[in-house]
């Protein structure tokens, strides 16, 4: 064994339960994520499209009981010809939506050079699944003090996912939230397969908060409610859900975005499930 690999194996990983036994709780403007603080619901459109779209959607998220607003200003799209986001103008619209609703902002960063800019506007920075192993981006987010939602790559194993979080934490940013968003399997009927077992597995191996994105896993609005319920039942600390004031007009991911009439009962349902499972009946 080389000295380098001996060093690596001797090190106590910052993500591990051996390093920290108790659950990490991340506080974002008074909203606590992790450690049994109750389900944190983050909702919003795939992309910020206009001031009107993000403000109207933010008002829906708030009215339905959501805690934070998520919208992409920088997008990592599979095709270079797809809408790539409004960039800084999108960040400014998010800021307005925060002023109107008071909801903290979650937004994605796709390039290491953009981390300082995105961190100015974001209360939580999102790293998308396609960038889970973009080590330069992970390190740059590690230098920021903003909490980070790290999405699992759709072809990534659990150890790879945890080590990606380690990249961020090893640079000094311990505020990492893991997000399971579905992996690629032989099941073609849904966009991805939600790896629900990843939640208890990650909870066993790490002390970090775990949230679930049912929207990208399902790919269809009609499965989002059921997958959300499953995620909370299995112990997820929160949900990241695509909500749009007019889903049929959504510039990206229109089939999976849900409207107010689905989001409202969804929030009620997951809160009911959380309360049943976390009320001591003795
Ligand atoms: C998104 O959150 O809109 C997104 C593109 O997600 P993912 O990176 O999980 O595909
Ligand atoms: Mn999306």
PDB file of C-alpha atoms and ligand atoms in Angstrom:
ATOM      1  CA  UNK A   1       0.000   0.000   0.000  1.00  0.00           C
ATOM      2  CA  UNK A   2       1.367   3.429  -0.896  1.00  0.00           C
ATOM      3  CA  UNK A   3       1.835   6.090   1.745  1.00  0.00           C
ATOM      4  CA  UNK A   4      -0.884   8.133   0.102  1.00  0.00           C
ATOM      5  CA  UNK A   5      -3.518   5.415   0.310  1.00  0.00           C
ATOM      6  CA  UNK A   6      -2.442   4.592   3.882  1.00  0.00           C
ATOM      7  CA  UNK A   7      -3.018   8.242   4.749  1.00  0.00           C
ATOM      8  CA  UNK A   8      -6.432   8.181   3.084  1.00  0.00           C
ATOM      9  CA  UNK A   9      -7.550   5.040   4.904  1.00  0.00           C
ATOM     10  CA  UNK A  10      -6.251   6.292   8.272  1.00  0.00           C
ATOM     11  CA  UNK A  11      -8.183   9.549   7.978  1.00  0.00           C
ATOM     12  CA  UNK A  12     -11.533   9.806   9.710  1.00  0.00           C
ATOM     13  CA  UNK A  13     -13.870  11.116   7.009  1.00  0.00           C
ATOM     14  CA  UNK A  14     -15.753  14.274   7.977  1.00  0.00           C
ATOM     15  CA  UNK A  15     -18.971  12.812   6.577  1.00  0.00           C
ATOM     16  CA  UNK A  16     -18.800   9.692   8.752  1.00  0.00           C
ATOM     17  CA  UNK A  17     -20.734   8.762  11.875  1.00  0.00           C
ATOM     18  CA  UNK A  18     -17.392   7.863  13.411  1.00  0.00           C
ATOM     19  CA  UNK A  19     -16.336  11.509  13.060  1.00  0.00           C
ATOM     20  CA  UNK A  20     -19.658  12.841  14.343  1.00  0.00           C
ATOM     21  CA  UNK A  21     -22.162  10.589  16.058  1.00  0.00           C
ATOM     22  CA  UNK A  22     -25.132  12.961  16.245  1.00  0.00           C
ATOM     23  CA  UNK A  23     -27.088  14.194  13.225  1.00  0.00           C
ATOM     24  CA  UNK A  24     -25.971  17.489  11.735  1.00  0.00           C
ATOM     25  CA  UNK A  25     -28.627  20.192  11.837  1.00  0.00           C
ATOM     26  CA  UNK A  26     -28.254  22.960   9.286  1.00  0.00           C
ATOM     27  CA  UNK A  27     -29.930  26.258  10.100  1.00  0.00           C
ATOM     28  CA  UNK A  28     -30.977  28.464   7.195  1.00  0.00           C
ATOM     29  CA  UNK A  29     -32.580  31.682   8.409  1.00  0.00           C
ATOM     30  CA  UNK A  30     -34.144  29.833  11.330  1.00  0.00           C
ATOM     31  CA  UNK A  31     -35.301  26.842   9.262  1.00  0.00           C
ATOM     32  CA  UNK A  32     -33.630  23.717  10.606  1.00  0.00           C
ATOM     33  CA  UNK A  33     -32.781  20.807   8.322  1.00  0.00           C
ATOM     34  CA  UNK A  34     -31.811  17.438   9.788  1.00  0.00           C
ATOM     35  CA  UNK A  35     -31.820  15.802  13.202  1.00  0.00           C
ATOM     36  CA  UNK A  36     -35.573  15.216  13.336  1.00  0.00           C
ATOM     37  CA  UNK A  37     -36.411  18.911  12.914  1.00  0.00           C
ATOM     38  CA  UNK A  38     -39.447  18.031  10.776  1.00  0.00           C
ATOM     39  CA  UNK A  39     -39.741  17.840   7.013  1.00  0.00           C
ATOM     40  CA  UNK A  40     -38.399  20.882   5.188  1.00  0.00           C
ATOM     41  CA  UNK A  41     -40.242  21.452   1.923  1.00  0.00           C
ATOM     42  CA  UNK A  42     -38.363  23.226  -0.851  1.00  0.00           C
ATOM     43  CA  UNK A  43     -40.452  24.017  -3.914  1.00  0.00           C
ATOM     44  CA  UNK A  44     -40.169  25.964  -7.110  1.00  0.00           C
ATOM     45  CA  UNK A  45     -39.695  25.768 -10.847  1.00  0.00           C
ATOM     46  CA  UNK A  46     -36.930  23.967 -12.681  1.00  0.00           C
ATOM     47  CA  UNK A  47     -35.800  27.330 -14.113  1.00  0.00           C
ATOM     48  CA  UNK A  48     -36.432  30.928 -13.327  1.00  0.00           C
ATOM     49  CA  UNK A  49     -38.228  32.142 -16.473  1.00  0.00           C
ATOM     50  CA  UNK A  50     -39.444  35.636 -15.581  1.00  0.00           C
ATOM     51  CA  UNK A  51     -40.103  37.871 -12.609  1.00  0.00           C
ATOM     52  CA  UNK A  52     -43.833  37.125 -12.780  1.00  0.00           C
ATOM     53  CA  UNK A  53     -43.311  33.359 -13.002  1.00  0.00           C
ATOM     54  CA  UNK A  54     -40.962  33.151 -10.006  1.00  0.00           C
ATOM     55  CA  UNK A  55     -42.951  35.511  -7.784  1.00  0.00           C
ATOM     56  CA  UNK A  56     -46.284  33.821  -8.514  1.00  0.00           C
ATOM     57  CA  UNK A  57     -44.739  30.397  -7.966  1.00  0.00           C
ATOM     58  CA  UNK A  58     -43.067  31.559  -4.731  1.00  0.00           C
ATOM     59  CA  UNK A  59     -46.444  32.737  -3.452  1.00  0.00           C
ATOM     60  CA  UNK A  60     -47.896  29.289  -4.162  1.00  0.00           C
ATOM     61  CA  UNK A  61     -44.992  27.578  -2.390  1.00  0.00           C
ATOM     62  CA  UNK A  62     -45.504  29.775   0.650  1.00  0.00           C
ATOM     63  CA  UNK A  63     -49.299  29.473   0.694  1.00  0.00           C
ATOM     64  CA  UNK A  64     -49.068  25.669   0.523  1.00  0.00           C
ATOM     65  CA  UNK A  65     -46.687  25.488   3.507  1.00  0.00           C
ATOM     66  CA  UNK A  66     -43.341  25.266   1.715  1.00  0.00           C
ATOM     67  CA  UNK A  67     -40.301  26.570   3.574  1.00  0.00           C
ATOM     68  CA  UNK A  68     -37.915  27.581   0.792  1.00  0.00           C
ATOM     69  CA  UNK A  69     -37.999  28.591  -2.861  1.00  0.00           C
ATOM     70  CA  UNK A  70     -35.898  26.742  -5.427  1.00  0.00           C
ATOM     71  CA  UNK A  71     -35.340  27.921  -8.985  1.00  0.00           C
ATOM     72  CA  UNK A  72     -32.480  27.533 -11.432  1.00  0.00           C
ATOM     73  CA  UNK A  73     -30.782  30.600 -12.923  1.00  0.00           C
ATOM     74  CA  UNK A  74     -27.849  28.555 -14.229  1.00  0.00           C
ATOM     75  CA  UNK A  75     -28.937  25.201 -15.648  1.00  0.00           C
ATOM     76  CA  UNK A  76     -26.948  22.090 -16.529  1.00  0.00           C
ATOM     77  CA  UNK A  77     -28.970  20.776 -19.478  1.00  0.00           C
ATOM     78  CA  UNK A  78     -28.345  17.517 -21.328  1.00  0.00           C
ATOM     79  CA  UNK A  79     -28.459  19.349 -24.672  1.00  0.00           C
ATOM     80  CA  UNK A  80     -26.411  22.506 -25.300  1.00  0.00           C
ATOM     81  CA  UNK A  81     -29.371  23.822 -27.345  1.00  0.00           C
ATOM     82  CA  UNK A  82     -31.817  23.663 -24.407  1.00  0.00           C
ATOM     83  CA  UNK A  83     -32.542  26.756 -22.294  1.00  0.00           C
ATOM     84  CA  UNK A  84     -29.486  27.340 -20.102  1.00  0.00           C
ATOM     85  CA  UNK A  85     -31.099  29.735 -17.618  1.00  0.00           C
ATOM     86  CA  UNK A  86     -31.311  33.517 -17.242  1.00  0.00           C
ATOM     87  CA  UNK A  87     -28.027  33.804 -15.341  1.00  0.00           C
ATOM     88  CA  UNK A  88     -27.649  36.818 -13.055  1.00  0.00           C
ATOM     89  CA  UNK A  89     -31.004  38.263 -14.155  1.00  0.00           C
ATOM     90  CA  UNK A  90     -32.583  35.059 -12.810  1.00  0.00           C
ATOM     91  CA  UNK A  91     -30.749  35.492  -9.504  1.00  0.00           C
ATOM     92  CA  UNK A  92     -32.166  39.010  -9.226  1.00  0.00           C
ATOM     93  CA  UNK A  93     -35.712  37.712  -9.811  1.00  0.00           C
ATOM     94  CA  UNK A  94     -35.150  35.137  -7.076  1.00  0.00           C
ATOM     95  CA  UNK A  95     -34.046  37.919  -4.758  1.00  0.00           C
ATOM     96  CA  UNK A  96     -37.280  39.811  -5.503  1.00  0.00           C
ATOM     97  CA  UNK A  97     -39.314  36.679  -4.815  1.00  0.00           C
ATOM     98  CA  UNK A  98     -37.544  36.384  -1.460  1.00  0.00           C
ATOM     99  CA  UNK A  99     -38.345  40.007  -0.639  1.00  0.00           C
ATOM    100  CA  UNK A 100     -42.015  39.415  -1.470  1.00  0.00           C
ATOM    101  CA  UNK A 101     -42.476  36.074   0.314  1.00  0.00           C
ATOM    102  CA  UNK A 102     -39.657  35.860   2.845  1.00  0.00           C
ATOM    103  CA  UNK A 103     -38.750  32.396   1.540  1.00  0.00           C
ATOM    104  CA  UNK A 104     -35.004  31.613   1.540  1.00  0.00           C
ATOM    105  CA  UNK A 105     -33.528  30.822  -1.855  1.00  0.00           C
ATOM    106  CA  UNK A 106     -32.021  27.602  -3.189  1.00  0.00           C
ATOM    107  CA  UNK A 107     -30.354  27.871  -6.588  1.00  0.00           C
ATOM    108  CA  UNK A 108     -27.889  25.876  -8.637  1.00  0.00           C
ATOM    109  CA  UNK A 109     -24.305  26.685  -9.565  1.00  0.00           C
ATOM    110  CA  UNK A 110     -22.766  24.938 -12.567  1.00  0.00           C
ATOM    111  CA  UNK A 111     -19.320  26.536 -12.905  1.00  0.00           C
ATOM    112  CA  UNK A 112     -16.585  27.028 -10.289  1.00  0.00           C
ATOM    113  CA  UNK A 113     -16.107  30.692 -11.310  1.00  0.00           C
ATOM    114  CA  UNK A 114     -19.767  31.451 -10.621  1.00  0.00           C
ATOM    115  CA  UNK A 115     -19.724  30.245  -7.001  1.00  0.00           C
ATOM    116  CA  UNK A 116     -19.078  33.703  -5.435  1.00  0.00           C
ATOM    117  CA  UNK A 117     -21.870  35.279  -7.538  1.00  0.00           C
ATOM    118  CA  UNK A 118     -24.415  32.535  -6.820  1.00  0.00           C
ATOM    119  CA  UNK A 119     -23.473  32.520  -3.122  1.00  0.00           C
ATOM    120  CA  UNK A 120     -24.361  36.246  -2.932  1.00  0.00           C
ATOM    121  CA  UNK A 121     -27.977  35.486  -3.798  1.00  0.00           C
ATOM    122  CA  UNK A 122     -28.452  31.922  -2.561  1.00  0.00           C
ATOM    123  CA  UNK A 123     -29.239  30.862   0.974  1.00  0.00           C
ATOM    124  CA  UNK A 124     -28.394  27.317  -0.156  1.00  0.00           C
ATOM    125  CA  UNK A 125     -26.308  26.496  -3.221  1.00  0.00           C
ATOM    126  CA  UNK A 126     -27.418  23.456  -5.247  1.00  0.00           C
ATOM    127  CA  UNK A 127     -24.978  21.199  -7.052  1.00  0.00           C
ATOM    128  CA  UNK A 128     -26.862  19.217  -9.689  1.00  0.00           C
ATOM    129  CA  UNK A 129     -26.540  15.508 -10.307  1.00  0.00           C
ATOM    130  CA  UNK A 130     -24.482  15.970 -13.481  1.00  0.00           C
ATOM    131  CA  UNK A 131     -21.900  17.892 -11.468  1.00  0.00           C
ATOM    132  CA  UNK A 132     -21.676  15.539  -8.492  1.00  0.00           C
ATOM    133  CA  UNK A 133     -18.174  14.554  -9.531  1.00  0.00           C
ATOM    134  CA  UNK A 134     -17.078  17.965 -10.807  1.00  0.00           C
ATOM    135  CA  UNK A 135     -14.304  18.153  -8.248  1.00  0.00           C
ATOM    136  CA  UNK A 136     -13.285  21.740  -9.074  1.00  0.00           C
ATOM    137  CA  UNK A 137     -16.894  22.831  -8.445  1.00  0.00           C
ATOM    138  CA  UNK A 138     -17.152  20.806  -5.234  1.00  0.00           C
ATOM    139  CA  UNK A 139     -13.946  22.363  -3.895  1.00  0.00           C
ATOM    140  CA  UNK A 140     -15.058  25.883  -4.786  1.00  0.00           C
ATOM    141  CA  UNK A 141     -18.374  25.316  -2.971  1.00  0.00           C
ATOM    142  CA  UNK A 142     -16.328  24.003  -0.064  1.00  0.00           C
ATOM    143  CA  UNK A 143     -14.590  27.368   0.167  1.00  0.00           C
ATOM    144  CA  UNK A 144     -17.959  29.126   0.370  1.00  0.00           C
ATOM    145  CA  UNK A 145     -19.761  29.337   3.706  1.00  0.00           C
ATOM    146  CA  UNK A 146     -23.174  28.845   2.131  1.00  0.00           C
ATOM    147  CA  UNK A 147     -24.876  25.510   2.849  1.00  0.00           C
ATOM    148  CA  UNK A 148     -24.843  23.184  -0.154  1.00  0.00           C
ATOM    149  CA  UNK A 149     -27.456  20.727  -1.445  1.00  0.00           C
ATOM    150  CA  UNK A 150     -25.494  18.037  -3.246  1.00  0.00           C
ATOM    151  CA  UNK A 151     -27.565  15.890  -5.633  1.00  0.00           C
ATOM    152  CA  UNK A 152     -26.574  12.306  -6.240  1.00  0.00           C
ATOM    153  CA  UNK A 153     -25.339  11.535  -9.742  1.00  0.00           C
ATOM    154  CA  UNK A 154     -27.802   9.244 -11.517  1.00  0.00           C
ATOM    155  CA  UNK A 155     -25.015   6.745 -12.132  1.00  0.00           C
ATOM    156  CA  UNK A 156     -23.204   7.172  -8.825  1.00  0.00           C
ATOM    157  CA  UNK A 157     -22.804   4.668  -6.024  1.00  0.00           C
ATOM    158  CA  UNK A 158     -23.385   5.520  -2.380  1.00  0.00           C
ATOM    159  CA  UNK A 159     -19.621   5.646  -1.572  1.00  0.00           C
ATOM    160  CA  UNK A 160     -19.040   7.969  -4.558  1.00  0.00           C
ATOM    161  CA  UNK A 161     -21.869  10.206  -3.359  1.00  0.00           C
ATOM    162  CA  UNK A 162     -20.480  10.379   0.166  1.00  0.00           C
ATOM    163  CA  UNK A 163     -16.961  11.108  -1.092  1.00  0.00           C
ATOM    164  CA  UNK A 164     -18.322  13.955  -3.234  1.00  0.00           C
ATOM    165  CA  UNK A 165     -19.724  15.468  -0.012  1.00  0.00           C
ATOM    166  CA  UNK A 166     -16.318  14.880   1.555  1.00  0.00           C
ATOM    167  CA  UNK A 167     -14.739  17.060  -1.174  1.00  0.00           C
ATOM    168  CA  UNK A 168     -16.910  19.995  -0.085  1.00  0.00           C
ATOM    169  CA  UNK A 169     -16.373  19.424   3.634  1.00  0.00           C
ATOM    170  CA  UNK A 170     -12.631  18.936   3.338  1.00  0.00           C
ATOM    171  CA  UNK A 171     -12.398  22.555   2.119  1.00  0.00           C
ATOM    172  CA  UNK A 172     -14.018  23.774   5.336  1.00  0.00           C
ATOM    173  CA  UNK A 173     -17.732  23.930   4.506  1.00  0.00           C
ATOM    174  CA  UNK A 174     -19.454  21.430   6.794  1.00  0.00           C
ATOM    175  CA  UNK A 175     -22.966  22.493   5.807  1.00  0.00           C
ATOM    176  CA  UNK A 176     -23.779  19.810   3.273  1.00  0.00           C
ATOM    177  CA  UNK A 177     -27.239  18.361   2.624  1.00  0.00           C
ATOM    178  CA  UNK A 178     -27.428  15.193   0.527  1.00  0.00           C
ATOM    179  CA  UNK A 179     -30.220  14.829  -2.044  1.00  0.00           C
ATOM    180  CA  UNK A 180     -31.341  11.513  -3.514  1.00  0.00           C
ATOM    181  CA  UNK A 181     -32.985  12.259  -6.884  1.00  0.00           C
ATOM    182  CA  UNK A 182     -33.214   8.903  -8.619  1.00  0.00           C
ATOM    183  CA  UNK A 183     -30.735   6.684 -10.409  1.00  0.00           C
ATOM    184  CA  UNK A 184     -30.732   5.040 -13.821  1.00  0.00           C
ATOM    185  CA  UNK A 185     -31.971   1.448 -13.857  1.00  0.00           C
ATOM    186  CA  UNK A 186     -33.658  -0.894 -16.345  1.00  0.00           C
ATOM    187  CA  UNK A 187     -37.052   0.541 -15.359  1.00  0.00           C
ATOM    188  CA  UNK A 188     -38.044   2.682 -18.329  1.00  0.00           C
ATOM    189  CA  UNK A 189     -41.470   3.688 -17.086  1.00  0.00           C
ATOM    190  CA  UNK A 190     -40.238   6.443 -14.823  1.00  0.00           C
ATOM    191  CA  UNK A 191     -37.558   8.977 -15.724  1.00  0.00           C
ATOM    192  CA  UNK A 192     -35.263   7.538 -13.027  1.00  0.00           C
ATOM    193  CA  UNK A 193     -35.693   5.035 -10.204  1.00  0.00           C
ATOM    194  CA  UNK A 194     -35.975   6.703  -6.810  1.00  0.00           C
ATOM    195  CA  UNK A 195     -33.482   4.835  -4.630  1.00  0.00           C
ATOM    196  CA  UNK A 196     -35.529   5.063  -1.472  1.00  0.00           C
ATOM    197  CA  UNK A 197     -33.164   2.689   0.335  1.00  0.00           C
ATOM    198  CA  UNK A 198     -30.431   5.284  -0.059  1.00  0.00           C
ATOM    199  CA  UNK A 199     -32.076   7.335   2.698  1.00  0.00           C
ATOM    200  CA  UNK A 200     -31.585   4.876   5.607  1.00  0.00           C
ATOM    201  CA  UNK A 201     -28.241   3.810   4.126  1.00  0.00           C
ATOM    202  CA  UNK A 202     -26.914   7.369   4.022  1.00  0.00           C
ATOM    203  CA  UNK A 203     -28.301   8.034   7.493  1.00  0.00           C
ATOM    204  CA  UNK A 204     -26.379   5.050   8.787  1.00  0.00           C
ATOM    205  CA  UNK A 205     -23.127   6.083   7.127  1.00  0.00           C
ATOM    206  CA  UNK A 206     -23.247   9.850   7.513  1.00  0.00           C
ATOM    207  CA  UNK A 207     -24.534  12.452   9.965  1.00  0.00           C
ATOM    208  CA  UNK A 208     -25.616  14.789   7.162  1.00  0.00           C
ATOM    209  CA  UNK A 209     -29.250  15.769   6.482  1.00  0.00           C
ATOM    210  CA  UNK A 210     -30.811  13.814   3.605  1.00  0.00           C
ATOM    211  CA  UNK A 211     -33.526  15.207   1.382  1.00  0.00           C
ATOM    212  CA  UNK A 212     -35.317  13.603  -1.565  1.00  0.00           C
ATOM    213  CA  UNK A 213     -36.244  15.039  -4.956  1.00  0.00           C
ATOM    214  CA  UNK A 214     -39.240  12.992  -6.150  1.00  0.00           C
ATOM    215  CA  UNK A 215     -39.790  15.183  -9.237  1.00  0.00           C
ATOM    216  CA  UNK A 216     -36.701  14.230 -11.246  1.00  0.00           C
ATOM    217  CA  UNK A 217     -37.081  10.592 -10.237  1.00  0.00           C
ATOM    218  CA  UNK A 218     -40.715  10.425 -11.349  1.00  0.00           C
ATOM    219  CA  UNK A 219     -40.491  12.606 -14.430  1.00  0.00           C
ATOM    220  CA  UNK A 220     -44.302  12.752 -14.306  1.00  0.00           C
ATOM    221  CA  UNK A 221     -46.353  15.002 -12.061  1.00  0.00           C
ATOM    222  CA  UNK A 222     -48.770  12.228 -11.112  1.00  0.00           C
ATOM    223  CA  UNK A 223     -46.146  10.165  -9.224  1.00  0.00           C
ATOM    224  CA  UNK A 224     -44.688  13.057  -7.224  1.00  0.00           C
ATOM    225  CA  UNK A 225     -47.144  12.871  -4.320  1.00  0.00           C
ATOM    226  CA  UNK A 226     -46.636   9.114  -3.722  1.00  0.00           C
ATOM    227  CA  UNK A 227     -42.852   9.334  -3.895  1.00  0.00           C
ATOM    228  CA  UNK A 228     -42.869  12.309  -1.525  1.00  0.00           C
ATOM    229  CA  UNK A 229     -44.863  10.306   1.004  1.00  0.00           C
ATOM    230  CA  UNK A 230     -42.479   7.364   0.674  1.00  0.00           C
ATOM    231  CA  UNK A 231     -39.480   9.636   1.212  1.00  0.00           C
ATOM    232  CA  UNK A 232     -40.830  11.082   4.438  1.00  0.00           C
ATOM    233  CA  UNK A 233     -41.925   7.633   5.642  1.00  0.00           C
ATOM    234  CA  UNK A 234     -38.393   6.317   5.177  1.00  0.00           C
ATOM    235  CA  UNK A 235     -36.877   9.161   7.185  1.00  0.00           C
ATOM    236  CA  UNK A 236     -35.919  11.911   4.736  1.00  0.00           C
ATOM    237  CA  UNK A 237     -35.358  15.313   6.337  1.00  0.00           C
ATOM    238  CA  UNK A 238     -37.029  17.176   3.519  1.00  0.00           C
ATOM    239  CA  UNK A 239     -38.185  17.309  -0.080  1.00  0.00           C
ATOM    240  CA  UNK A 240     -37.109  19.242  -3.164  1.00  0.00           C
ATOM    241  CA  UNK A 241     -40.123  19.463  -5.472  1.00  0.00           C
ATOM    242  CA  UNK A 242     -40.680  21.120  -8.833  1.00  0.00           C
ATOM    243  CA  UNK A 243     -43.666  23.438  -8.554  1.00  0.00           C
ATOM    244  CA  UNK A 244     -44.823  25.821 -11.286  1.00  0.00           C
ATOM    245  CA  UNK A 245     -47.676  28.322 -11.357  1.00  0.00           C
ATOM    246  CA  UNK A 246     -48.573  27.042 -14.844  1.00  0.00           C
ATOM    247  CA  UNK A 247     -46.797  23.679 -15.327  1.00  0.00           C
ATOM    248  CA  UNK A 248     -47.883  23.285 -18.948  1.00  0.00           C
ATOM    249  CA  UNK A 249     -45.944  26.460 -19.844  1.00  0.00           C
ATOM    250  CA  UNK A 250     -42.733  25.442 -18.029  1.00  0.00           C
ATOM    251  CA  UNK A 251     -39.604  25.962 -20.171  1.00  0.00           C
ATOM    252  CA  UNK A 252     -37.972  22.887 -18.709  1.00  0.00           C
ATOM    253  CA  UNK A 253     -39.228  19.664 -17.156  1.00  0.00           C
ATOM    254  CA  UNK A 254     -42.922  20.549 -17.782  1.00  0.00           C
ATOM    255  CA  UNK A 255     -44.177  16.960 -17.342  1.00  0.00           C
ATOM    256  CA  UNK A 256     -42.985  16.659 -13.756  1.00  0.00           C
ATOM    257  CA  UNK A 257     -43.836  20.120 -12.422  1.00  0.00           C
ATOM    258  CA  UNK A 258     -46.826  20.191 -10.110  1.00  0.00           C
ATOM    259  CA  UNK A 259     -49.379  22.942  -9.668  1.00  0.00           C
ATOM    260  CA  UNK A 260     -50.913  24.334  -6.511  1.00  0.00           C
ATOM    261  CA  UNK A 261     -53.798  21.856  -6.534  1.00  0.00           C
ATOM    262  CA  UNK A 262     -51.351  18.946  -6.185  1.00  0.00           C
ATOM    263  CA  UNK A 263     -48.720  20.690  -4.045  1.00  0.00           C
ATOM    264  CA  UNK A 264     -51.163  21.837  -1.356  1.00  0.00           C
ATOM    265  CA  UNK A 265     -52.459  18.348  -0.385  1.00  0.00           C
ATOM    266  CA  UNK A 266     -48.958  16.905  -0.849  1.00  0.00           C
ATOM    267  CA  UNK A 267     -47.581  19.156   1.913  1.00  0.00           C
ATOM    268  CA  UNK A 268     -50.513  18.205   4.165  1.00  0.00           C
ATOM    269  CA  UNK A 269     -49.955  14.494   3.459  1.00  0.00           C
ATOM    270  CA  UNK A 270     -46.241  14.485   4.202  1.00  0.00           C
ATOM    271  CA  UNK A 271     -46.734  16.469   7.396  1.00  0.00           C
ATOM    272  CA  UNK A 272     -49.362  13.940   8.513  1.00  0.00           C
ATOM    273  CA  UNK A 273     -47.012  11.039   7.792  1.00  0.00           C
ATOM    274  CA  UNK A 274     -44.147  12.743   9.595  1.00  0.00           C
ATOM    275  CA  UNK A 275     -46.314  13.441  12.641  1.00  0.00           C
ATOM    276  CA  UNK A 276     -47.664   9.881  12.829  1.00  0.00           C
ATOM    277  CA  UNK A 277     -44.170   8.432  12.652  1.00  0.00           C
ATOM    278  CA  UNK A 278     -42.647  10.876  15.088  1.00  0.00           C
ATOM    279  CA  UNK A 279     -45.318  10.988  17.792  1.00  0.00           C
ATOM    280  CA  UNK A 280     -44.545   8.901  20.814  1.00  0.00           C
ATOM    281  CA  UNK A 281     -47.657   6.775  21.369  1.00  0.00           C
ATOM    282  CA  UNK A 282     -46.534   5.305  24.701  1.00  0.00           C
TER     283      UNK A 282
HETATM  284  C1  LIG B   1     -32.923  20.297 -11.207  1.00  0.00           C
HETATM  285  O1  LIG B   1     -32.879  20.288  -9.967  1.00  0.00           O
HETATM  286  O2  LIG B   1     -33.674  21.030 -11.867  1.00  0.00           O
HETATM  287  C2  LIG B   1     -32.082  19.318 -11.917  1.00  0.00           C
HETATM  288  C3  LIG B   1     -31.696  19.511 -13.154  1.00  0.00           C
HETATM  289  O3  LIG B   1     -31.849  18.246 -11.178  1.00  0.00           O
HETATM  290  P1  LIG B   1     -30.775  17.076 -11.371  1.00  0.00           P
HETATM  291  O4  LIG B   1     -29.448  17.766 -11.289  1.00  0.00           O
HETATM  292  O5  LIG B   1     -31.054  16.175 -10.218  1.00  0.00           O
HETATM  293  O6  LIG B   1     -31.055  16.437 -12.698  1.00  0.00           O
HETATM  294 MN1  LIG B   2     -35.561  20.211 -13.296  1.00  0.00          MN
END
